[in-house]
Tab-separated table of C-alpha atoms (C1' of nucleotides) in Angstrom:
chain	number	residue	atom	x	y	z
S	1	MET	CA	-29.793	15.953	28.519
S	2	PHE	CA	-27.068	14.618	30.617
S	3	GLU	CA	-26.225	16.386	33.596
S	4	LYS	CA	-23.012	15.296	35.296
S	5	VAL	CA	-20.689	13.480	32.890
S	6	LEU	CA	-16.883	11.923	33.591
S	7	ILE	CA	-14.682	12.231	30.341
S	8	VAL	CA	-11.662	9.833	30.806
S	9	ASP	CA	-8.931	10.441	28.119
S	10	ASP	CA	-4.734	10.136	29.013
S	11	HIS	CA	-3.844	12.744	26.531
S	12	ASP	CA	-5.108	16.115	28.402
S	13	VAL	CA	-5.598	18.055	25.040
S	14	VAL	CA	-8.079	15.408	24.185
S	15	ASN	CA	-9.978	15.752	26.815
S	16	GLU	CA	-10.186	19.037	26.616
S	17	GLY	CA	-11.379	18.840	22.765
S	18	VAL	CA	-14.601	16.460	24.217
S	19	LEU	CA	-15.178	19.215	26.723
S	20	VAL	CA	-15.552	21.808	24.440
S	21	VAL	CA	-18.340	19.366	22.616
S	22	LEU	CA	-20.188	18.913	25.803
S	23	LYS	CA	-20.283	22.367	26.638
S	24	SER	CA	-21.977	23.149	23.009
S	25	LYS	CA	-24.696	20.840	24.171
S	26	GLY	CA	-25.065	22.813	27.368
S	27	ILE	CA	-23.256	20.198	30.020
S	28	ASP	CA	-21.699	22.166	32.272
S	29	GLN	CA	-20.835	19.497	35.239
S	30	VAL	CA	-17.970	18.035	33.714
S	31	HIS	CA	-15.119	15.980	35.456
S	32	LYS	CA	-11.935	14.881	33.520
S	33	ALA	CA	-9.563	12.133	34.831
S	34	GLN	CA	-6.790	11.058	32.993
S	35	TYR	CA	-6.034	7.244	34.829
S	36	CYS	CA	-8.386	4.606	34.960
S	37	ASP	CA	-7.964	4.148	38.925
S	38	GLU	CA	-8.870	7.907	39.185
S	39	ALA	CA	-11.825	7.666	37.183
S	40	PHE	CA	-13.029	4.267	39.513
S	41	LEU	CA	-12.639	6.515	42.304
S	42	LYS	CA	-14.267	9.397	41.034
S	43	ILE	CA	-17.596	7.405	40.023
S	44	LYS	CA	-17.682	5.544	43.252
S	45	LYS	CA	-17.260	8.243	45.409
S	46	ALA	CA	-19.940	10.376	43.598
S	47	ALA	CA	-22.524	7.629	43.588
S	48	PHE	CA	-21.463	7.048	47.372
S	49	ASP	CA	-22.317	11.304	47.967
S	50	ASN	CA	-25.630	10.601	46.325
S	51	GLN	CA	-24.294	13.190	43.400
S	52	PRO	CA	-23.623	9.849	40.685
S	53	PHE	CA	-22.432	10.578	37.130
S	54	ASP	CA	-24.730	9.826	33.953
S	55	LEU	CA	-22.549	9.478	31.488
S	56	LEU	CA	-19.022	7.775	31.283
S	57	ILE	CA	-17.088	9.191	27.840
S	58	THR	CA	-13.553	6.669	27.924
S	59	ASP	CA	-10.544	6.099	25.772
S	60	LEU	CA	-9.483	2.562	25.509
S	61	SER	CA	-5.219	2.444	25.611
S	62	PHE	CA	-3.709	4.771	28.105
S	63	LYS	CA	-0.166	5.017	28.311
S	64	LYS	CA	1.842	3.631	31.902
S	65	ASP	CA	3.874	6.240	33.631
S	66	TYR	CA	5.399	5.913	37.373
S	67	HIS	CA	1.784	5.798	38.603
S	68	GLU	CA	0.911	2.557	40.120
S	69	SER	CA	-2.315	1.565	38.338
S	70	LYS	CA	-4.607	-1.673	38.763
S	71	LEU	CA	-7.135	-0.273	35.781
S	72	LEU	CA	-4.579	-0.566	32.590
S	73	SER	CA	-7.166	0.128	30.061
S	74	GLY	CA	-10.364	1.364	29.432
S	75	ASP	CA	-11.681	-1.767	28.784
S	76	ASP	CA	-10.348	-2.662	32.476
S	77	LEU	CA	-12.475	0.256	33.865
S	78	VAL	CA	-15.661	-0.899	31.946
S	79	ALA	CA	-15.192	-4.227	33.370
S	80	ALA	CA	-15.325	-3.209	36.486
S	81	LEU	CA	-17.685	-0.348	36.576
S	82	ARG	CA	-20.499	-2.695	35.460
S	83	PRO	CA	-21.037	-4.822	38.568
S	84	ASP	CA	-21.740	-2.006	40.409
S	85	PHE	CA	-23.061	0.687	37.874
S	86	PRO	CA	-24.974	-1.391	35.599
S	87	ASP	CA	-27.364	1.865	34.892
S	88	LEU	CA	-24.117	3.962	33.968
S	89	GLN	CA	-24.401	5.227	30.399
S	90	ILE	CA	-20.831	4.394	28.505
S	91	ILE	CA	-19.806	5.860	25.424
S	92	VAL	CA	-15.850	4.309	24.420
S	93	TYR	CA	-14.381	6.399	22.213
S	94	SER	CA	-11.117	5.360	21.447
S	95	MET	CA	-8.441	5.211	18.113
S	96	GLU	CA	-9.380	1.468	18.183
S	97	ASP	CA	-11.596	0.252	15.315
S	98	ARG	CA	-11.201	-3.587	15.337
S	99	LEU	CA	-14.976	-5.104	15.105
S	100	GLN	CA	-14.112	-8.190	17.473
S	101	LYS	CA	-13.119	-5.333	19.995
S	102	VAL	CA	-16.361	-3.429	19.562
S	103	ARG	CA	-18.748	-6.494	19.469
S	104	ILE	CA	-16.714	-7.519	23.107
S	105	LEU	CA	-17.330	-4.165	24.439
S	106	VAL	CA	-21.208	-4.009	23.276
S	107	ASN	CA	-22.297	-7.411	23.876
S	108	LYS	CA	-20.170	-8.236	27.569
S	109	HIS	CA	-19.835	-5.562	28.998
S	110	HIS	CA	-22.599	-3.268	27.983
S	111	ILE	CA	-21.498	-0.178	26.769
S	112	ASN	CA	-24.009	1.824	25.128
S	113	SER	CA	-22.105	3.836	22.128
S	114	TYR	CA	-18.991	3.388	20.407
S	115	VAL	CA	-17.115	6.403	18.725
S	116	CYS	CA	-14.023	5.846	16.985
S	117	LYS	CA	-11.285	8.876	17.139
S	118	GLY	CA	-10.918	10.826	13.778
S	119	ARG	CA	-12.161	13.256	11.913
S	120	LYS	CA	-15.617	13.470	12.384
S	121	GLY	CA	-14.769	12.334	16.124
S	122	ALA	CA	-16.753	15.844	17.401
S	123	ALA	CA	-19.794	15.132	15.458
S	124	GLU	CA	-19.794	11.601	15.748
S	125	LEU	CA	-19.528	12.105	19.707
S	126	GLU	CA	-22.278	14.460	20.161
S	127	LYS	CA	-24.441	11.891	17.719
S	128	ALA	CA	-23.548	9.217	20.277
S	129	ILE	CA	-24.552	11.949	23.265
S	130	GLU	CA	-28.138	11.972	21.706
S	131	CYS	CA	-28.724	8.555	21.124
S	132	VAL	CA	-27.433	7.257	24.366
S	133	TYR	CA	-29.480	9.703	26.075
S	134	ASN	CA	-32.490	8.349	23.993
S	135	ASN	CA	-31.232	4.368	25.195
S	136	GLU	CA	-30.175	3.883	21.512
S	137	LEU	CA	-26.745	2.281	20.478
S	138	PHE	CA	-24.689	4.204	18.604
S	139	LEU	CA	-21.565	3.426	16.309
S	140	SER	CA	-19.302	4.806	14.453
S	141	PRO	CA	-19.584	4.096	10.567
S	142	GLN	CA	-16.281	2.398	10.663
S	143	VAL	CA	-17.743	-0.345	12.734
S	144	GLU	CA	-21.274	-0.086	12.557
S	145	ASN	CA	-20.887	-3.807	11.262
S	146	ALA	CA	-19.260	-4.868	14.258
S	147	LEU	CA	-22.719	-6.837	15.414
S	148	SER	CA	-23.649	-8.162	12.310
S	149	SER	CA	-22.559	-11.582	12.133
S	150	ARG	CA	-21.157	-11.444	8.982
S	151	THR	CA	-18.420	-10.203	9.265
S	152	ASN	CA	-16.729	-13.349	10.499
S	153	LEU	CA	-12.911	-12.647	9.228
S	154	GLU	CA	-11.673	-11.591	12.485
S	155	ILE	CA	-8.247	-12.152	13.330
S	156	THR	CA	-7.488	-14.730	16.342
S	157	ASP	CA	-5.364	-14.166	18.905
S	158	TYR	CA	-3.181	-17.173	17.942
S	159	ASP	CA	-2.880	-15.257	14.505
S	160	ILE	CA	-1.776	-12.636	16.159
S	161	GLU	CA	0.881	-14.248	17.969
S	162	LEU	CA	1.891	-15.731	14.760
S	163	ILE	CA	2.515	-12.844	12.950
S	164	LYS	CA	4.534	-11.183	15.933
S	165	GLN	CA	6.925	-14.436	16.263
S	166	LEU	CA	7.457	-13.891	12.665
S	167	SER	CA	8.263	-10.148	13.065
S	168	LEU	CA	10.572	-11.261	15.917
S	169	GLY	CA	12.639	-12.802	13.426
S	170	LEU	CA	12.205	-16.833	14.239
S	171	SER	CA	11.972	-18.623	11.161
S	172	GLN	CA	8.486	-20.833	10.979
S	173	GLY	CA	10.328	-24.124	12.320
S	174	GLU	CA	11.273	-21.954	15.000
S	175	ILE	CA	7.392	-21.129	15.494
S	176	SER	CA	6.796	-24.645	15.787
S	177	ASN	CA	9.014	-25.301	18.348
S	178	LEU	CA	7.775	-22.201	20.521
S	179	PHE	CA	4.154	-22.995	20.412
S	180	GLU	CA	4.504	-27.308	20.821
S	181	LYS	CA	6.933	-26.079	24.052
S	182	ASN	CA	4.106	-23.481	25.164
S	183	ASN	CA	1.575	-25.824	24.141
S	184	ILE	CA	-0.274	-23.584	22.068
S	185	THR	CA	-1.883	-25.690	19.505
S	186	PRO	CA	-1.772	-26.118	16.602
S	187	ASN	CA	1.961	-26.158	16.304
S	188	SER	CA	3.133	-28.342	13.421
S	189	LEU	CA	5.233	-26.915	11.073
S	190	SER	CA	2.366	-27.753	8.109
S	191	SER	CA	0.053	-26.095	10.111
S	192	VAL	CA	2.149	-22.908	10.891
S	193	GLU	CA	2.543	-23.201	6.936
S	194	LYS	CA	-0.988	-23.202	6.470
S	195	ARG	CA	-2.371	-21.110	9.164
S	196	LEU	CA	0.295	-18.235	7.305
S	197	ASN	CA	-1.174	-19.302	3.875
S	198	LYS	CA	-4.817	-18.324	5.155
S	199	LEU	CA	-3.457	-14.863	6.667
S	200	LYS	CA	-1.572	-14.289	3.348
S	201	ASP	CA	-5.056	-14.694	1.195
S	202	GLN	CA	-6.807	-12.843	4.099
S	203	PHE	CA	-4.508	-9.548	3.570
S	204	LYS	CA	-3.806	-10.002	0.152
S	205	ALA	CA	0.216	-10.376	1.198
S	206	ASN	CA	2.027	-11.529	-0.959
S	207	ASN	CA	4.671	-12.961	1.055
S	208	ALA	CA	5.498	-13.158	4.543
S	209	ILE	CA	7.699	-9.400	4.725
S	210	HIS	CA	4.746	-8.088	3.134
S	211	LEU	CA	1.888	-9.469	5.837
S	212	VAL	CA	4.159	-8.317	8.493
S	213	ALA	CA	4.349	-4.814	6.788
S	214	ILE	CA	0.489	-5.023	6.613
S	215	VAL	CA	-0.075	-6.253	10.117
S	216	LYS	CA	1.894	-3.750	11.727
S	217	ASP	CA	0.615	-0.795	9.515
S	218	LEU	CA	-3.023	-1.701	10.990
S	219	GLY	CA	-1.524	-1.701	14.350
S	220	LEU	CA	-2.550	-5.499	15.164
S	221	ILE	CA	1.233	-6.326	16.354
E	1	MET	CA	3.059	36.595	21.417
E	2	PHE	CA	1.743	34.973	18.053
E	3	GLU	CA	-0.871	36.711	16.326
E	4	LYS	CA	-2.055	34.200	13.593
E	5	VAL	CA	-1.832	30.579	14.184
E	6	LEU	CA	-2.657	27.453	11.717
E	7	ILE	CA	-3.312	24.044	13.267
E	8	VAL	CA	-3.284	20.837	11.608
E	9	ASP	CA	-4.868	17.674	12.638
E	10	ASP	CA	-7.583	14.883	11.385
E	11	HIS	CA	-9.174	14.619	14.466
E	12	ASP	CA	-11.330	17.553	15.080
E	13	VAL	CA	-11.423	16.867	18.952
E	14	VAL	CA	-7.731	17.462	18.987
E	15	ASN	CA	-7.986	20.804	16.803
E	16	GLU	CA	-10.360	21.640	19.556
E	17	GLY	CA	-8.233	20.878	22.010
E	18	VAL	CA	-5.112	22.823	20.929
E	19	LEU	CA	-7.192	25.457	20.327
E	20	VAL	CA	-8.187	25.770	23.949
E	21	VAL	CA	-4.617	25.972	24.603
E	22	LEU	CA	-4.026	28.974	22.051
E	23	LYS	CA	-6.665	30.997	23.520
E	24	SER	CA	-5.332	30.298	26.865
E	25	LYS	CA	-2.461	32.108	26.094
E	26	GLY	CA	-4.346	35.310	23.985
E	27	ILE	CA	-3.877	33.709	20.689
E	28	ASP	CA	-7.174	34.603	18.822
E	29	GLN	CA	-6.943	34.436	15.404
E	30	VAL	CA	-6.798	30.711	15.194
E	31	HIS	CA	-7.485	28.459	11.917
E	32	LYS	CA	-7.659	24.863	11.710
E	33	ALA	CA	-7.346	22.156	9.127
E	34	GLN	CA	-7.858	18.599	8.741
E	35	TYR	CA	-5.659	17.830	5.617
E	36	CYS	CA	-2.120	18.848	4.985
E	37	ASP	CA	-3.153	19.824	1.348
E	38	GLU	CA	-5.620	21.955	2.793
E	39	ALA	CA	-3.135	23.595	5.423
E	40	PHE	CA	-0.343	24.304	2.795
E	41	LEU	CA	-3.035	26.138	0.233
E	42	LYS	CA	-4.226	28.387	3.756
E	43	ILE	CA	-0.627	29.402	4.118
E	44	LYS	CA	0.352	30.012	0.399
E	45	LYS	CA	-2.766	31.673	0.240
E	46	ALA	CA	-2.518	34.009	3.737
E	47	ALA	CA	0.942	35.331	2.762
E	48	PHE	CA	-0.651	36.000	-0.786
E	49	ASP	CA	-2.935	38.165	0.943
E	50	ASN	CA	-0.454	39.747	3.046
E	51	GLN	CA	-1.658	38.539	5.788
E	52	PRO	CA	1.016	35.493	6.585
E	53	PHE	CA	0.568	32.434	9.565
E	54	ASP	CA	3.403	33.596	11.864
E	55	LEU	CA	2.727	30.184	13.366
E	56	LEU	CA	2.193	26.344	12.079
E	57	ILE	CA	1.346	23.485	14.693
E	58	THR	CA	1.090	20.246	12.488
E	59	ASP	CA	0.195	16.301	13.518
E	60	LEU	CA	2.135	13.753	11.672
E	61	SER	CA	-0.247	10.856	10.609
E	62	PHE	CA	-3.472	11.434	8.800
E	63	LYS	CA	-5.586	9.343	7.988
E	64	LYS	CA	-6.393	8.856	4.191
E	65	ASP	CA	-10.077	9.117	3.307
E	66	TYR	CA	-11.871	9.575	0.035
E	67	HIS	CA	-10.249	13.027	-0.603
E	68	GLU	CA	-7.849	13.142	-2.774
E	69	SER	CA	-4.572	14.158	-0.960
E	70	LYS	CA	-1.217	15.325	-2.623
E	71	LEU	CA	0.309	15.894	0.890
E	72	LEU	CA	-0.555	12.558	2.472
E	73	SER	CA	1.749	13.276	5.950
E	74	GLY	CA	2.941	16.080	8.203
E	75	ASP	CA	6.065	15.089	6.955
E	76	ASP	CA	5.122	16.031	3.371
E	77	LEU	CA	3.380	19.045	4.274
E	78	VAL	CA	6.428	20.537	6.391
E	79	ALA	CA	8.796	19.603	3.664
E	80	ALA	CA	6.365	21.061	1.246
E	81	LEU	CA	6.308	24.287	3.040
E	82	ARG	CA	10.129	24.850	3.603
E	83	PRO	CA	11.088	26.177	0.473
E	84	ASP	CA	8.671	28.835	0.378
E	85	PHE	CA	8.514	29.881	3.911
E	86	PRO	CA	11.795	29.481	5.753
E	87	ASP	CA	11.080	31.300	8.322
E	88	LEU	CA	7.546	29.944	9.232
E	89	GLN	CA	7.821	28.638	12.989
E	90	ILE	CA	6.856	24.991	13.009
E	91	ILE	CA	5.810	23.213	15.949
E	92	VAL	CA	4.918	19.108	15.338
E	93	TYR	CA	2.364	17.811	17.317
E	94	SER	CA	2.425	14.115	17.124
E	95	MET	CA	2.131	10.813	18.838
E	96	GLU	CA	5.343	9.932	17.150
E	97	ASP	CA	8.443	9.444	19.459
E	98	ARG	CA	10.824	7.896	17.489
E	99	LEU	CA	14.212	9.474	17.834
E	100	GLN	CA	15.099	9.613	14.090
E	101	LYS	CA	12.168	10.861	13.233
E	102	VAL	CA	12.540	14.011	15.413
E	103	ARG	CA	16.181	14.271	14.600
E	104	ILE	CA	15.579	14.683	10.881
E	105	LEU	CA	12.228	16.739	11.240
E	106	VAL	CA	14.989	18.999	13.381
E	107	ASN	CA	18.275	18.349	11.178
E	108	LYS	CA	16.721	18.421	7.394
E	109	HIS	CA	13.375	20.105	7.751
E	110	HIS	CA	13.915	22.911	10.831
E	111	ILE	CA	10.781	22.952	12.434
E	112	ASN	CA	11.082	24.889	15.603
E	113	SER	CA	9.564	22.563	18.197
E	114	TYR	CA	8.493	19.008	18.415
E	115	VAL	CA	5.781	18.160	21.432
E	116	CYS	CA	4.733	14.267	22.053
E	117	LYS	CA	1.267	13.665	22.369
E	118	GLY	CA	0.631	12.857	25.769
E	119	ARG	CA	-0.801	13.115	29.159
E	120	LYS	CA	0.689	16.483	29.789
E	121	GLY	CA	0.636	17.212	26.022
E	122	ALA	CA	-1.177	20.622	26.539
E	123	ALA	CA	1.813	22.396	29.318
E	124	GLU	CA	4.510	20.816	26.791
E	125	LEU	CA	2.281	22.439	24.037
E	126	GLU	CA	2.622	25.675	25.816
E	127	LYS	CA	5.985	25.810	26.711
E	128	ALA	CA	6.635	24.674	23.128
E	129	ILE	CA	4.916	28.260	22.123
E	130	GLU	CA	7.018	29.859	24.340
E	131	CYS	CA	10.190	28.789	23.146
E	132	VAL	CA	9.501	29.066	19.906
E	133	TYR	CA	8.625	32.477	20.483
E	134	ASN	CA	11.778	32.968	21.951
E	135	ASN	CA	13.560	31.365	19.117
E	136	GLU	CA	14.542	28.632	21.153
E	137	LEU	CA	14.020	24.800	20.307
E	138	PHE	CA	11.616	22.686	22.815
E	139	LEU	CA	11.461	19.205	22.628
E	140	SER	CA	9.037	17.094	24.292
E	141	PRO	CA	11.058	15.082	27.352
E	142	GLN	CA	10.813	11.787	25.575
E	143	VAL	CA	12.230	12.903	22.499
E	144	GLU	CA	14.832	15.648	23.790
E	145	ASN	CA	18.031	13.257	23.175
E	146	ALA	CA	16.993	13.115	19.658
E	147	LEU	CA	19.592	15.438	19.180
E	148	SER	CA	22.157	14.375	21.332
E	149	SER	CA	22.207	10.790	20.962
E	150	ARG	CA	25.428	9.884	19.277
E	151	THR	CA	23.556	6.730	17.915
E	152	ASN	CA	24.311	7.818	14.286
E	153	LEU	CA	22.100	5.343	12.062
E	154	GLU	CA	23.683	5.538	8.899
E	155	ILE	CA	21.054	4.762	6.307
E	156	THR	CA	21.124	6.057	2.824
E	157	ASP	CA	18.177	6.638	0.676
E	158	TYR	CA	19.189	3.931	-1.076
E	159	ASP	CA	18.689	1.610	1.869
E	160	ILE	CA	15.242	2.467	2.720
E	161	GLU	CA	14.078	2.525	-0.698
E	162	LEU	CA	15.126	-1.696	-0.737
E	163	ILE	CA	13.523	-2.153	2.819
E	164	LYS	CA	10.106	-0.285	2.063
E	165	GLN	CA	9.868	-2.620	-1.475
E	166	LEU	CA	10.500	-5.467	0.778
E	167	SER	CA	7.939	-4.238	2.982
E	168	LEU	CA	5.364	-4.105	0.068
E	169	GLY	CA	6.079	-7.964	-0.997
E	170	LEU	CA	8.776	-7.802	-3.865
E	171	SER	CA	11.141	-10.542	-3.776
E	172	GLN	CA	14.438	-9.667	-3.948
E	173	GLY	CA	14.547	-10.691	-7.452
E	174	GLU	CA	11.874	-8.208	-8.248
E	175	ILE	CA	13.396	-5.600	-6.379
E	176	SER	CA	16.804	-6.077	-8.461
E	177	ASN	CA	14.400	-6.030	-11.789
E	178	LEU	CA	12.604	-2.965	-11.014
E	179	PHE	CA	15.996	-0.908	-9.619
E	180	GLU	CA	17.206	-2.057	-13.192
E	181	LYS	CA	14.271	-0.592	-14.960
E	182	ASN	CA	14.673	2.589	-12.625
E	183	ASN	CA	18.137	3.105	-13.438
E	184	ILE	CA	19.120	2.799	-9.326
E	185	THR	CA	22.206	1.552	-8.844
E	186	PRO	CA	23.299	-1.472	-7.817
E	187	ASN	CA	20.784	-3.426	-8.846
E	188	SER	CA	22.018	-7.176	-9.241
E	189	LEU	CA	20.659	-9.451	-7.179
E	190	SER	CA	23.456	-10.142	-5.710
E	191	SER	CA	24.264	-6.676	-4.680
E	192	VAL	CA	20.437	-6.579	-3.370
E	193	GLU	CA	21.485	-9.665	-1.278
E	194	LYS	CA	24.818	-7.963	0.155
E	195	ARG	CA	23.031	-4.812	0.878
E	196	LEU	CA	20.200	-6.597	2.877
E	197	ASN	CA	22.799	-9.041	4.733
E	198	LYS	CA	24.392	-5.282	5.573
E	199	LEU	CA	21.807	-3.585	7.080
E	200	LYS	CA	20.753	-7.480	8.606
E	201	ASP	CA	23.969	-6.746	10.413
E	202	GLN	CA	23.318	-3.146	11.212
E	203	PHE	CA	20.186	-3.849	13.019
E	204	LYS	CA	20.486	-6.948	14.407
E	205	ALA	CA	17.963	-8.286	12.098
E	206	ASN	CA	17.481	-12.614	12.016
E	207	ASN	CA	16.075	-12.369	8.773
E	208	ALA	CA	14.828	-9.984	6.331
E	209	ILE	CA	11.259	-10.357	7.994
E	210	HIS	CA	12.525	-9.159	11.338
E	211	LEU	CA	14.258	-6.451	9.675
E	212	VAL	CA	11.509	-4.787	8.003
E	213	ALA	CA	9.602	-5.236	11.650
E	214	ILE	CA	12.694	-2.809	13.577
E	215	VAL	CA	12.589	-0.299	10.524
E	216	LYS	CA	8.967	-0.113	10.750
E	217	ASP	CA	8.899	0.003	14.244
E	218	LEU	CA	11.807	2.811	13.874
E	219	GLY	CA	9.574	5.148	11.540
E	220	LEU	CA	11.997	5.147	9.256
E	221	ILE	CA	9.794	3.624	6.175
X	1	DT	C1'	-22.453	-46.871	14.174
X	2	DT	C1'	-21.746	-44.381	9.992
X	3	DT	C1'	-20.882	-40.279	7.576
X	4	DG	C1'	-19.028	-35.786	6.812
X	5	DA	C1'	-16.922	-31.501	7.751
X	6	DA	C1'	-13.291	-29.209	9.694
X	7	DG	C1'	-9.085	-29.200	11.292
X	8	DT	C1'	-4.272	-31.031	11.901
X	9	DT	C1'	-0.310	-33.099	10.492
X	10	DA	C1'	2.773	-35.610	6.860
X	11	DC	C1'	5.570	-34.744	2.478
X	12	DG	C1'	7.360	-33.542	-1.474
X	13	DG	C1'	8.706	-30.767	-5.223
X	14	DT	C1'	9.978	-25.684	-6.721
X	15	DA	C1'	11.387	-21.385	-5.834
X	16	DT	C1'	13.663	-17.935	-2.499
X	17	DT	C1'	16.459	-16.824	0.531
X	18	DC	C1'	21.218	-17.171	2.929
X	19	DC	C1'	25.637	-17.349	3.309
X	20	DG	C1'	30.259	-17.798	1.388
X	21	DT	C1'	34.044	-16.982	-1.991
X	22	DA	C1'	35.504	-15.542	-6.126
X	23	DA	C1'	35.439	-12.579	-10.405
X	24	DA	C1'	34.870	-8.625	-12.875
X	25	DG	C1'	34.896	-3.083	-13.025
X	26	DC	C1'	36.503	0.991	-11.471
X	27	DA	C1'	39.479	4.789	-9.469
X	28	DT	C1'	43.540	6.243	-7.193
X	29	DT	C1'	48.403	5.468	-5.775
X	30	DT	C1'	53.464	4.123	-6.633
L	1	DA	C1'	51.684	0.274	-16.654
L	2	DA	C1'	51.307	-1.960	-11.943
L	3	DA	C1'	49.678	-2.338	-7.827
L	4	DT	C1'	46.333	-1.638	-4.385
L	5	DG	C1'	41.650	-0.861	-2.678
L	6	DC	C1'	36.810	-0.543	-3.074
L	7	DT	C1'	32.410	-1.309	-5.288
L	8	DT	C1'	29.755	-4.505	-8.127
L	9	DT	C1'	28.572	-8.847	-9.670
L	10	DA	C1'	28.409	-13.795	-10.426
L	11	DC	C1'	27.837	-18.384	-8.827
L	12	DG	C1'	27.072	-22.244	-6.121
L	13	DG	C1'	25.510	-25.207	-2.211
L	14	DA	C1'	22.688	-25.462	2.346
L	15	DA	C1'	18.631	-23.767	4.529
L	16	DT	C1'	14.148	-21.833	4.567
L	17	DA	C1'	9.923	-20.558	2.396
L	18	DC	C1'	6.265	-21.702	-0.237
L	19	DC	C1'	2.697	-24.467	-2.664
L	20	DG	C1'	-0.448	-28.090	-3.465
L	21	DT	C1'	-2.057	-33.151	-2.216
L	22	DA	C1'	-3.078	-36.411	1.311
L	23	DA	C1'	-3.652	-38.756	5.217
L	24	DC	C1'	-5.389	-38.650	9.796
L	25	DT	C1'	-8.056	-36.644	13.837
L	26	DT	C1'	-11.760	-34.564	16.410
L	27	DC	C1'	-16.596	-34.009	16.875
L	28	DA	C1'	-20.939	-33.967	16.003
L	29	DA	C1'	-25.013	-34.728	12.997
L	30	DA	C1'	-27.744	-38.438	10.673
DNA sequence: TTTGAAGTTACGGTATTCCGTAAAGCATTT
DNA sequence: AAATGCTTTACGGAATACCGTAACTTCAAA
């Protein structure tokens, strides 16, 4: 089984909880970090000292505080680590359940498992650890379809920007002008309307208000 | 110190982490629940068996799943408990850091502490437990101004219902009809418009979409 | 080069929102 | 009873959203 593990989460309580899971699997050498920069340095130093980590378990989103940080998110951390540590096993453990996000992490950054925080987080984390140890990929049920290409109804950055501007109180006409000024295309009023219609379909929203409320609930803006 | 404690959070890993904190304070009789309904029943039963809980530590937001639930949130749970258990000590432990939310929980539901999930969650939770044991209120630094803040957002239940219906996709006309059917007054289209205008003023919203977005961010709906 | 598909833009009609003004209802005061 | 202030309702016009249709562009395949 893994010997030396680093867990990275800004919530100390969560770190403590993950620690319990690892202990239950008989892993004793567990280190913790609450910042991505801190995690990065710890991994670097461990490798330098010839006592490298076998496994990294990291969250994605980190609240900013007075600390100056270069790596602001788990994505940043993984991206920064991969060039130097292509063989480090990485499990991402996050609230985030957007398929797009998972897909990028797996395909581009070659993480080894993706576990969604949730009711069964502990059990899934255990399963992920087993899988990763056996060189298998584990994905939480919520996101297990992330890699099958059929699920193409993902929302683009353009869509998110559009809905965000709506939520900030701009009219469709104002958004059209804003996009034109910022060289975001398409930007005609007609296109804004059309895109909005597509989104209303996709999210089964009655109107723009409803759409914004739904997308806010999903945490996309 | 407290003897019998119930912790309620849908994430098992978080529950485990809180458990570690309690153990470190020498509290051994700790029970866990992952659903609000479950928590409610456990507290009822414990009281019935004459072995009541001294302390409840609960999250606010719970993901829905296949379980049928009556109590959907920590707010619901607290509101359901208070009539029967006015003396139960309650610590809310949540991501949520909206002052309005804290204010309502403290003033209306008489919770005994509010701790924000964050980097120092464990330390703050400990401090909260100490305070509550000494009959003092503890609030995390992020929200400690919740009660002093003179920004008295006077918003009525009527207003909240109105905005909620908007966020559910109803047009102003439909809301007018709905209110008439439910004997909620005023209910003319004109009155709905007028009230909405007042709210847009109050929250400095450009339009209805903006209003809903703002009020959602404040956690009022 | 032609063709077709997908994406973008233009336009027109209807519905709804937005906003000001005014009338009607209601309770309290004079 | 009349006057007053407050709330609710009614109405109308301008702005915006909503929704279908059609034309134009782009790009890649035939």
